[in-house]
PDB file of C-alpha atoms and ligand atoms in Angstrom:
ATOM      1  CA  MET T 226     -55.311 -93.866  52.550  1.00  0.00           C
ATOM      2  CA  LYS T 227     -55.135 -92.657  49.260  1.00  0.00           C
ATOM      3  CA  THR T 228     -58.383 -90.464  47.612  1.00  0.00           C
ATOM      4  CA  ILE T 229     -58.957 -89.203  44.169  1.00  0.00           C
ATOM      5  CA  ILE T 230     -61.626 -86.656  43.102  1.00  0.00           C
ATOM      6  CA  LEU T 231     -63.174 -88.755  40.167  1.00  0.00           C
ATOM      7  CA  GLY T 232     -65.354 -85.302  39.490  1.00  0.00           C
ATOM      8  CA  SER T 233     -65.861 -82.310  40.665  1.00  0.00           C
ATOM      9  CA  GLY T 234     -68.806 -80.935  38.915  1.00  0.00           C
ATOM     10  CA  THR T 235     -72.062 -79.679  39.148  1.00  0.00           C
ATOM     11  CA  SER T 236     -75.162 -82.165  37.913  1.00  0.00           C
ATOM     12  CA  THR T 237     -74.380 -80.539  34.327  1.00  0.00           C
ATOM     13  CA  GLY T 238     -70.822 -80.870  34.012  1.00  0.00           C
ATOM     14  CA  VAL T 239     -68.410 -78.511  33.092  1.00  0.00           C
ATOM     15  CA  PRO T 240     -68.654 -77.342  30.236  1.00  0.00           C
ATOM     16  CA  MET T 241     -72.368 -77.387  30.138  1.00  0.00           C
ATOM     17  CA  VAL T 242     -73.930 -78.601  26.995  1.00  0.00           C
ATOM     18  CA  GLY T 243     -74.937 -75.501  24.666  1.00  0.00           C
ATOM     19  CA  CYS T 244     -73.079 -72.807  26.768  1.00  0.00           C
ATOM     20  CA  HIS T 245     -69.805 -70.867  25.326  1.00  0.00           C
ATOM     21  CA  CYS T 246     -69.370 -69.136  28.759  1.00  0.00           C
ATOM     22  CA  ARG T 247     -64.983 -68.576  29.510  1.00  0.00           C
ATOM     23  CA  VAL T 248     -65.272 -71.392  31.978  1.00  0.00           C
ATOM     24  CA  CYS T 249     -66.849 -73.406  29.556  1.00  0.00           C
ATOM     25  CA  ARG T 250     -64.504 -72.650  26.983  1.00  0.00           C
ATOM     26  CA  SER T 251     -61.516 -72.561  28.915  1.00  0.00           C
ATOM     27  CA  THR T 252     -58.327 -74.756  27.721  1.00  0.00           C
ATOM     28  CA  ASP T 253     -57.121 -75.094  31.523  1.00  0.00           C
ATOM     29  CA  ARG T 254     -58.138 -79.365  32.104  1.00  0.00           C
ATOM     30  CA  ARG T 255     -59.286 -78.281  35.592  1.00  0.00           C
ATOM     31  CA  ASP T 256     -62.375 -76.097  34.471  1.00  0.00           C
ATOM     32  CA  ARG T 257     -63.469 -79.351  32.725  1.00  0.00           C
ATOM     33  CA  ARG T 258     -65.541 -81.213  35.532  1.00  0.00           C
ATOM     34  CA  THR T 259     -67.257 -84.573  35.532  1.00  0.00           C
ATOM     35  CA  ARG T 260     -70.206 -85.330  38.020  1.00  0.00           C
ATOM     36  CA  THR T 261     -69.140 -85.148  41.707  1.00  0.00           C
ATOM     37  CA  SER T 262     -67.790 -88.170  42.758  1.00  0.00           C
ATOM     38  CA  LEU T 263     -64.784 -89.503  44.940  1.00  0.00           C
ATOM     39  CA  LEU T 264     -62.563 -92.685  45.366  1.00  0.00           C
ATOM     40  CA  ILE T 265     -61.301 -93.994  48.606  1.00  0.00           C
ATOM     41  CA  ARG T 266     -58.209 -96.622  48.273  1.00  0.00           C
ATOM     42  CA  THR T 267     -57.763 -98.039  51.456  1.00  0.00           C
ATOM     43  CA  ASP T 268     -54.008 -99.174  53.209  1.00  0.00           C
ATOM     44  CA  ALA T 269     -55.383-102.054  52.031  1.00  0.00           C
ATOM     45  CA  GLY T 270     -55.743-101.124  48.315  1.00  0.00           C
ATOM     46  CA  LYS T 271     -59.513-101.431  48.531  1.00  0.00           C
ATOM     47  CA  ASN T 272     -61.521 -98.920  46.294  1.00  0.00           C
ATOM     48  CA  ILE T 273     -64.738 -97.302  48.416  1.00  0.00           C
ATOM     49  CA  LEU T 274     -66.393 -95.082  45.866  1.00  0.00           C
ATOM     50  CA  ILE T 275     -68.743 -92.776  46.889  1.00  0.00           C
ATOM     51  CA  ASP T 276     -71.831 -92.456  44.466  1.00  0.00           C
ATOM     52  CA  THR T 277     -72.219 -93.823  40.980  1.00  0.00           C
ATOM     53  CA  SER T 278     -71.972 -90.550  38.925  1.00  0.00           C
ATOM     54  CA  THR T 279     -73.452 -89.971  36.093  1.00  0.00           C
ATOM     55  CA  ASP T 280     -69.719 -90.070  34.442  1.00  0.00           C
ATOM     56  CA  LEU T 281     -68.670 -93.279  36.521  1.00  0.00           C
ATOM     57  CA  ARG T 282     -67.422 -95.215  33.388  1.00  0.00           C
ATOM     58  CA  ILE T 283     -65.274 -92.100  32.292  1.00  0.00           C
ATOM     59  CA  GLN T 284     -63.877 -91.455  35.456  1.00  0.00           C
ATOM     60  CA  ALA T 285     -62.744 -95.188  36.072  1.00  0.00           C
ATOM     61  CA  LEU T 286     -61.089 -95.505  33.002  1.00  0.00           C
ATOM     62  CA  ARG T 287     -59.505 -92.346  33.653  1.00  0.00           C
ATOM     63  CA  GLU T 288     -58.093 -93.439  36.869  1.00  0.00           C
ATOM     64  CA  GLN T 289     -57.628 -96.851  35.833  1.00  0.00           C
ATOM     65  CA  ILE T 290     -59.779 -98.528  38.777  1.00  0.00           C
ATOM     66  CA  GLY T 291     -59.623-101.872  38.565  1.00  0.00           C
ATOM     67  CA  SER T 292     -62.131-102.768  41.047  1.00  0.00           C
ATOM     68  CA  ILE T 293     -64.799-101.340  43.264  1.00  0.00           C
ATOM     69  CA  ASP T 294     -65.085-102.937  46.640  1.00  0.00           C
ATOM     70  CA  ALA T 295     -67.859-100.773  48.353  1.00  0.00           C
ATOM     71  CA  VAL T 296     -70.150 -97.974  47.242  1.00  0.00           C
ATOM     72  CA  LEU T 297     -70.938 -95.150  49.952  1.00  0.00           C
ATOM     73  CA  PHE T 298     -74.244 -93.439  48.460  1.00  0.00           C
ATOM     74  CA  THR T 299     -74.867 -89.542  49.547  1.00  0.00           C
ATOM     75  CA  HIS T 300     -78.396 -89.428  48.157  1.00  0.00           C
ATOM     76  CA  THR T 301     -80.242 -90.269  44.809  1.00  0.00           C
ATOM     77  CA  HIS T 302     -80.322 -87.299  42.729  1.00  0.00           C
ATOM     78  CA  ALA T 303     -79.220 -88.272  39.277  1.00  0.00           C
ATOM     79  CA  ASP T 304     -76.088 -87.022  39.103  1.00  0.00           C
ATOM     80  CA  HIS T 305     -75.030 -89.108  41.762  1.00  0.00           C
ATOM     81  CA  VAL T 306     -76.500 -92.435  41.157  1.00  0.00           C
ATOM     82  CA  ASN T 307     -77.429 -92.460  37.249  1.00  0.00           C
ATOM     83  CA  GLY T 308     -73.859 -93.906  36.304  1.00  0.00           C
ATOM     84  CA  ILE T 309     -75.091 -96.989  38.744  1.00  0.00           C
ATOM     85  CA  ASP T 310     -75.120 -99.717  35.644  1.00  0.00           C
ATOM     86  CA  ASP T 311     -71.237 -98.661  34.942  1.00  0.00           C
ATOM     87  CA  LEU T 312     -70.567-100.821  37.461  1.00  0.00           C
ATOM     88  CA  ARG T 313     -71.079-104.063  35.686  1.00  0.00           C
ATOM     89  CA  GLY T 314     -67.963-103.753  33.967  1.00  0.00           C
ATOM     90  CA  PHE T 315     -66.018-104.315  37.197  1.00  0.00           C
ATOM     91  CA  HIS T 316     -68.744-107.492  38.208  1.00  0.00           C
ATOM     92  CA  PHE T 317     -68.037-109.152  34.918  1.00  0.00           C
ATOM     93  CA  ILE T 318     -64.252-109.241  36.224  1.00  0.00           C
ATOM     94  CA  HIS T 319     -64.808-110.094  40.404  1.00  0.00           C
ATOM     95  CA  LYS T 320     -68.061-111.925  39.965  1.00  0.00           C
ATOM     96  CA  ARG T 321     -68.708-110.505  43.998  1.00  0.00           C
ATOM     97  CA  LEU T 322     -71.689-108.313  44.627  1.00  0.00           C
ATOM     98  CA  ILE T 323     -70.686-105.193  45.439  1.00  0.00           C
ATOM     99  CA  PRO T 324     -71.564-103.593  49.001  1.00  0.00           C
ATOM    100  CA  CYS T 325     -73.548-100.322  48.948  1.00  0.00           C
ATOM    101  CA  TYR T 326     -74.126 -98.426  52.023  1.00  0.00           C
ATOM    102  CA  GLY T 327     -76.851 -95.418  52.761  1.00  0.00           C
ATOM    103  CA  THR T 328     -79.732 -94.011  54.659  1.00  0.00           C
ATOM    104  CA  THR T 329     -83.383 -95.903  55.005  1.00  0.00           C
ATOM    105  CA  ASP T 330     -84.468 -93.713  52.679  1.00  0.00           C
ATOM    106  CA  THR T 331     -81.418 -93.812  50.290  1.00  0.00           C
ATOM    107  CA  ILE T 332     -81.705 -97.583  49.747  1.00  0.00           C
ATOM    108  CA  GLY T 333     -85.161 -97.584  49.763  1.00  0.00           C
ATOM    109  CA  ARG T 334     -85.413 -94.967  46.673  1.00  0.00           C
ATOM    110  CA  LEU T 335     -82.347 -97.398  44.936  1.00  0.00           C
ATOM    111  CA  LEU T 336     -84.229-100.754  45.352  1.00  0.00           C
ATOM    112  CA  ALA T 337     -87.287 -99.163  43.894  1.00  0.00           C
ATOM    113  CA  THR T 338     -85.403 -97.116  41.102  1.00  0.00           C
ATOM    114  CA  PHE T 339     -82.903-100.151  40.278  1.00  0.00           C
ATOM    115  CA  PRO T 340     -84.404-103.182  41.007  1.00  0.00           C
ATOM    116  CA  TYR T 341     -82.549-105.341  38.426  1.00  0.00           C
ATOM    117  CA  ILE T 342     -79.582-104.035  39.831  1.00  0.00           C
ATOM    118  CA  PHE T 343     -80.077-105.634  43.239  1.00  0.00           C
ATOM    119  CA  LYS T 344     -82.505-108.187  42.494  1.00  0.00           C
ATOM    120  CA  GLY T 345     -80.886-109.201  38.913  1.00  0.00           C
ATOM    121  CA  LEU T 346     -83.099-110.258  36.078  1.00  0.00           C
ATOM    122  CA  GLU T 347     -83.699-113.537  35.302  1.00  0.00           C
ATOM    123  CA  THR T 348     -85.705-113.601  32.096  1.00  0.00           C
ATOM    124  CA  GLU T 349     -82.742-111.664  30.606  1.00  0.00           C
ATOM    125  CA  GLY T 350     -79.695-113.365  32.330  1.00  0.00           C
ATOM    126  CA  TYR T 351     -78.956-110.247  34.410  1.00  0.00           C
ATOM    127  CA  ALA T 352     -77.242-111.248  37.707  1.00  0.00           C
ATOM    128  CA  PRO T 353     -77.503-108.716  40.754  1.00  0.00           C
ATOM    129  CA  LEU T 354     -74.586-106.591  41.489  1.00  0.00           C
ATOM    130  CA  MET T 355     -75.028-105.022  44.430  1.00  0.00           C
ATOM    131  CA  GLU T 356     -75.856-105.802  47.803  1.00  0.00           C
ATOM    132  CA  ALA T 357     -77.604-102.938  49.684  1.00  0.00           C
ATOM    133  CA  PHE T 358     -76.935-102.224  53.674  1.00  0.00           C
ATOM    134  CA  VAL T 359     -78.760 -99.190  55.890  1.00  0.00           C
ATOM    135  CA  SER T 360     -75.709 -97.300  57.920  1.00  0.00           C
ATOM    136  CA  GLU T 361     -76.796 -94.487  60.259  1.00  0.00           C
ATOM    137  CA  ALA T 362     -74.605 -94.839  62.363  1.00  0.00           C
ATOM    138  CA  PRO T 363     -70.505 -95.437  62.242  1.00  0.00           C
ATOM    139  CA  PHE T 364     -69.095 -98.642  61.157  1.00  0.00           C
ATOM    140  CA  ASP T 365     -65.770-100.018  59.769  1.00  0.00           C
ATOM    141  CA  LEU T 366     -64.899-100.634  56.816  1.00  0.00           C
ATOM    142  CA  PHE T 367     -61.844-102.457  55.194  1.00  0.00           C
ATOM    143  CA  GLY T 368     -60.073-100.898  58.351  1.00  0.00           C
ATOM    144  CA  CYS T 369     -61.623 -97.635  57.889  1.00  0.00           C
ATOM    145  CA  ARG T 370     -63.913 -96.216  60.332  1.00  0.00           C
ATOM    146  CA  VAL T 371     -67.064 -94.323  58.240  1.00  0.00           C
ATOM    147  CA  THR T 372     -69.448 -91.854  60.062  1.00  0.00           C
ATOM    148  CA  PRO T 373     -72.837 -90.832  58.361  1.00  0.00           C
ATOM    149  CA  VAL T 374     -73.383 -86.942  58.717  1.00  0.00           C
ATOM    150  CA  PRO T 375     -76.854 -86.202  57.798  1.00  0.00           C
ATOM    151  CA  LEU T 376     -76.874 -82.972  56.164  1.00  0.00           C
ATOM    152  CA  VAL T 377     -79.410 -80.660  54.767  1.00  0.00           C
ATOM    153  CA  HIS T 378     -80.064 -80.187  51.207  1.00  0.00           C
ATOM    154  CA  GLY T 379     -82.778 -77.389  50.431  1.00  0.00           C
ATOM    155  CA  PRO T 380     -85.989 -79.400  50.770  1.00  0.00           C
ATOM    156  CA  THR T 381     -84.300 -82.878  51.084  1.00  0.00           C
ATOM    157  CA  SER T 382     -81.628 -84.458  52.926  1.00  0.00           C
ATOM    158  CA  SER T 383     -78.177 -85.978  51.912  1.00  0.00           C
ATOM    159  CA  THR T 384     -75.480 -88.193  53.600  1.00  0.00           C
ATOM    160  CA  GLY T 385     -71.652 -86.777  54.052  1.00  0.00           C
ATOM    161  CA  TYR T 386     -69.280 -89.435  54.902  1.00  0.00           C
ATOM    162  CA  ARG T 387     -66.451 -88.963  57.419  1.00  0.00           C
ATOM    163  CA  ILE T 388     -63.730 -91.674  56.817  1.00  0.00           C
ATOM    164  CA  ASN T 389     -61.237 -91.430  59.478  1.00  0.00           C
ATOM    165  CA  ASP T 390     -60.136 -87.837  59.611  1.00  0.00           C
ATOM    166  CA  LEU T 391     -61.548 -86.685  56.125  1.00  0.00           C
ATOM    167  CA  ALA T 392     -64.885 -85.971  55.454  1.00  0.00           C
ATOM    168  CA  TYR T 393     -66.952 -85.432  52.455  1.00  0.00           C
ATOM    169  CA  LEU T 394     -70.044 -83.205  52.470  1.00  0.00           C
ATOM    170  CA  THR T 395     -71.671 -82.902  49.197  1.00  0.00           C
ATOM    171  CA  ASP T 396     -74.940 -81.668  48.133  1.00  0.00           C
ATOM    172  CA  CYS T 397     -75.866 -79.306  51.304  1.00  0.00           C
ATOM    173  CA  ASN T 398     -76.720 -75.719  52.300  1.00  0.00           C
ATOM    174  CA  ALA T 399     -76.859 -76.371  55.927  1.00  0.00           C
ATOM    175  CA  ILE T 400     -75.119 -78.560  58.776  1.00  0.00           C
ATOM    176  CA  PRO T 401     -77.612 -79.636  61.722  1.00  0.00           C
ATOM    177  CA  GLU T 402     -75.821 -79.018  64.899  1.00  0.00           C
ATOM    178  CA  GLN T 403     -75.400 -82.702  65.860  1.00  0.00           C
ATOM    179  CA  SER T 404     -73.740 -83.278  62.653  1.00  0.00           C
ATOM    180  CA  LEU T 405     -71.217 -81.039  63.648  1.00  0.00           C
ATOM    181  CA  THR T 406     -70.254 -82.433  66.346  1.00  0.00           C
ATOM    182  CA  LEU T 407     -69.246 -85.492  64.088  1.00  0.00           C
ATOM    183  CA  LEU T 408     -66.891 -83.036  62.406  1.00  0.00           C
ATOM    184  CA  ALA T 409     -64.494 -82.292  64.954  1.00  0.00           C
ATOM    185  CA  GLY T 410     -60.528 -82.359  64.388  1.00  0.00           C
ATOM    186  CA  LEU T 411     -60.577 -83.111  60.363  1.00  0.00           C
ATOM    187  CA  GLU T 412     -57.323 -83.190  58.406  1.00  0.00           C
ATOM    188  CA  THR T 413     -58.937 -82.606  55.273  1.00  0.00           C
ATOM    189  CA  LEU T 414     -63.049 -81.396  54.682  1.00  0.00           C
ATOM    190  CA  ILE T 415     -64.248 -81.776  51.014  1.00  0.00           C
ATOM    191  CA  ILE T 416     -67.432 -79.696  50.786  1.00  0.00           C
ATOM    192  CA  ASP T 417     -70.341 -78.594  48.114  1.00  0.00           C
ATOM    193  CA  GLY T 418     -69.043 -74.796  47.118  1.00  0.00           C
ATOM    194  CA  LEU T 419     -71.011 -74.663  44.005  1.00  0.00           C
ATOM    195  CA  ARG T 420     -70.413 -71.244  42.919  1.00  0.00           C
ATOM    196  CA  TYR T 421     -70.912 -67.263  44.364  1.00  0.00           C
ATOM    197  CA  THR T 422     -74.439 -66.928  43.686  1.00  0.00           C
ATOM    198  CA  PRO T 423     -76.311 -68.051  46.614  1.00  0.00           C
ATOM    199  CA  HIS T 424     -78.592 -71.542  46.210  1.00  0.00           C
ATOM    200  CA  PRO T 425     -81.487 -72.994  47.897  1.00  0.00           C
ATOM    201  CA  SER T 426     -79.860 -76.576  48.324  1.00  0.00           C
ATOM    202  CA  HIS T 427     -76.161 -76.271  47.889  1.00  0.00           C
ATOM    203  CA  PHE T 428     -73.720 -74.239  50.150  1.00  0.00           C
ATOM    204  CA  ASN T 429     -71.956 -71.393  47.810  1.00  0.00           C
ATOM    205  CA  ILE T 430     -68.554 -70.419  47.922  1.00  0.00           C
ATOM    206  CA  GLU T 431     -68.995 -67.952  50.853  1.00  0.00           C
ATOM    207  CA  SER T 432     -71.153 -70.010  53.253  1.00  0.00           C
ATOM    208  CA  ALA T 433     -68.895 -73.030  52.231  1.00  0.00           C
ATOM    209  CA  LEU T 434     -65.755 -70.615  53.679  1.00  0.00           C
ATOM    210  CA  GLU T 435     -67.749 -69.866  56.792  1.00  0.00           C
ATOM    211  CA  VAL T 436     -68.315 -73.657  57.486  1.00  0.00           C
ATOM    212  CA  ILE T 437     -64.557 -74.060  56.787  1.00  0.00           C
ATOM    213  CA  ALA T 438     -63.657 -71.509  59.183  1.00  0.00           C
ATOM    214  CA  ARG T 439     -65.693 -73.025  62.113  1.00  0.00           C
ATOM    215  CA  LEU T 440     -64.404 -76.860  61.536  1.00  0.00           C
ATOM    216  CA  GLN T 441     -60.775 -75.526  60.776  1.00  0.00           C
ATOM    217  CA  PRO T 442     -59.624 -78.508  58.934  1.00  0.00           C
ATOM    218  CA  ARG T 443     -55.874 -78.310  58.261  1.00  0.00           C
ATOM    219  CA  ARG T 444     -57.029 -78.810  54.495  1.00  0.00           C
ATOM    220  CA  ALA T 445     -60.292 -77.945  52.649  1.00  0.00           C
ATOM    221  CA  LEU T 446     -61.507 -78.391  49.244  1.00  0.00           C
ATOM    222  CA  LEU T 447     -64.514 -76.905  47.521  1.00  0.00           C
ATOM    223  CA  THR T 448     -66.214 -79.586  45.322  1.00  0.00           C
ATOM    224  CA  HIS T 449     -69.558 -79.663  42.922  1.00  0.00           C
ATOM    225  CA  LEU T 450     -68.626 -76.687  41.150  1.00  0.00           C
ATOM    226  CA  THR T 451     -70.357 -74.791  38.404  1.00  0.00           C
ATOM    227  CA  HIS T 452     -69.005 -72.739  35.531  1.00  0.00           C
ATOM    228  CA  GLU T 453     -69.675 -69.778  37.258  1.00  0.00           C
ATOM    229  CA  VAL T 454     -66.009 -70.709  38.713  1.00  0.00           C
ATOM    230  CA  ALA T 455     -62.480 -70.965  36.711  1.00  0.00           C
ATOM    231  CA  HIS T 456     -60.526 -72.911  38.196  1.00  0.00           C
ATOM    232  CA  LEU T 457     -57.706 -70.123  38.496  1.00  0.00           C
ATOM    233  CA  ASP T 458     -60.438 -68.292  40.270  1.00  0.00           C
ATOM    234  CA  GLY T 459     -59.232 -70.721  43.560  1.00  0.00           C
ATOM    235  CA  GLU T 460     -56.029 -68.552  43.584  1.00  0.00           C
ATOM    236  CA  ARG T 461     -58.363 -65.545  45.676  1.00  0.00           C
ATOM    237  CA  LEU T 462     -59.027 -68.407  48.365  1.00  0.00           C
ATOM    238  CA  PRO T 463     -57.948 -68.091  52.076  1.00  0.00           C
ATOM    239  CA  ALA T 464     -54.701 -70.563  53.193  1.00  0.00           C
ATOM    240  CA  GLY T 465     -55.521 -73.902  53.328  1.00  0.00           C
ATOM    241  CA  VAL T 466     -58.679 -73.836  51.148  1.00  0.00           C
ATOM    242  CA  GLU T 467     -58.504 -75.581  47.098  1.00  0.00           C
ATOM    243  CA  LEU T 468     -60.700 -75.874  44.268  1.00  0.00           C
ATOM    244  CA  ALA T 469     -60.742 -79.427  43.905  1.00  0.00           C
ATOM    245  CA  TYR T 470     -60.523 -80.256  40.304  1.00  0.00           C
ATOM    246  CA  ASP T 471     -60.854 -83.986  38.429  1.00  0.00           C
ATOM    247  CA  GLY T 472     -57.904 -86.401  39.128  1.00  0.00           C
ATOM    248  CA  MET T 473     -57.039 -84.158  42.422  1.00  0.00           C
ATOM    249  CA  VAL T 474     -55.277 -86.740  44.598  1.00  0.00           C
ATOM    250  CA  ILE T 475     -55.136 -86.037  48.430  1.00  0.00           C
ATOM    251  CA  GLU T 476     -52.695 -88.329  50.092  1.00  0.00           C
TER     252      GLU T 476
HETATM  253 ZN1   ZN D 616     -75.179 -83.071  42.846  1.00  0.00          ZN
HETATM  254 ZN1   ZN D 617     -70.795 -72.047  30.712  1.00  0.00          ZN
HETATM  255 ZN1   ZN D 618     -78.243 -83.309  45.349  1.00  0.00          ZN
END
């Protein structure tokens, strides 16, 4: 299984429009962050996408993704779903309905916001692109064990995913005790680290490090980063913890 960080940036992306801070002006390509998303390439060559970020098109072109075989949705904030239309290109090529998975709440919101994606639009000759499945319990997908992990995201919730020994926990500021039990013995943990300053719906770097210290993965990556954080700051993180960057590959 190979994992690619498609996007490591917060909802505004980095650089942020209108900003001239040191990180937004940085020439380090690792400080250029598209909206948070992940690609898992299974041993059988299937591509599992986590979220359809606002930057999906640019991410798919950059990584030369040839097809999307399934999508796991974490929640329905705009930065995680608004690239959903960019799946149409894949559909033109492979003509298959792309299965997507999420909680009852997430799937319900997607169906309400993007009805044409799931039902098509006959009057305009628009074929449906996706098929939705509610998945709140562990399931098998292309030979991978996928475990949805309920997370607290400020006043709302999101879903992390454990895929075999890798866990992806974006957009969260707390992990319920029951979810912690799903995260034992991780090889890799990719977790929301946002920025230094505290935030009501995201872990900041300090609180993400507390989670990492508790879960003890072999390797941990911080993602969903804002322009408060320069990639080079990552050198000050504890051993085994790194800042994620766009295009980073985890084998
Ligand atoms: Zn987000
Ligand atoms: Zn900035
Ligand atoms: Zn969010």
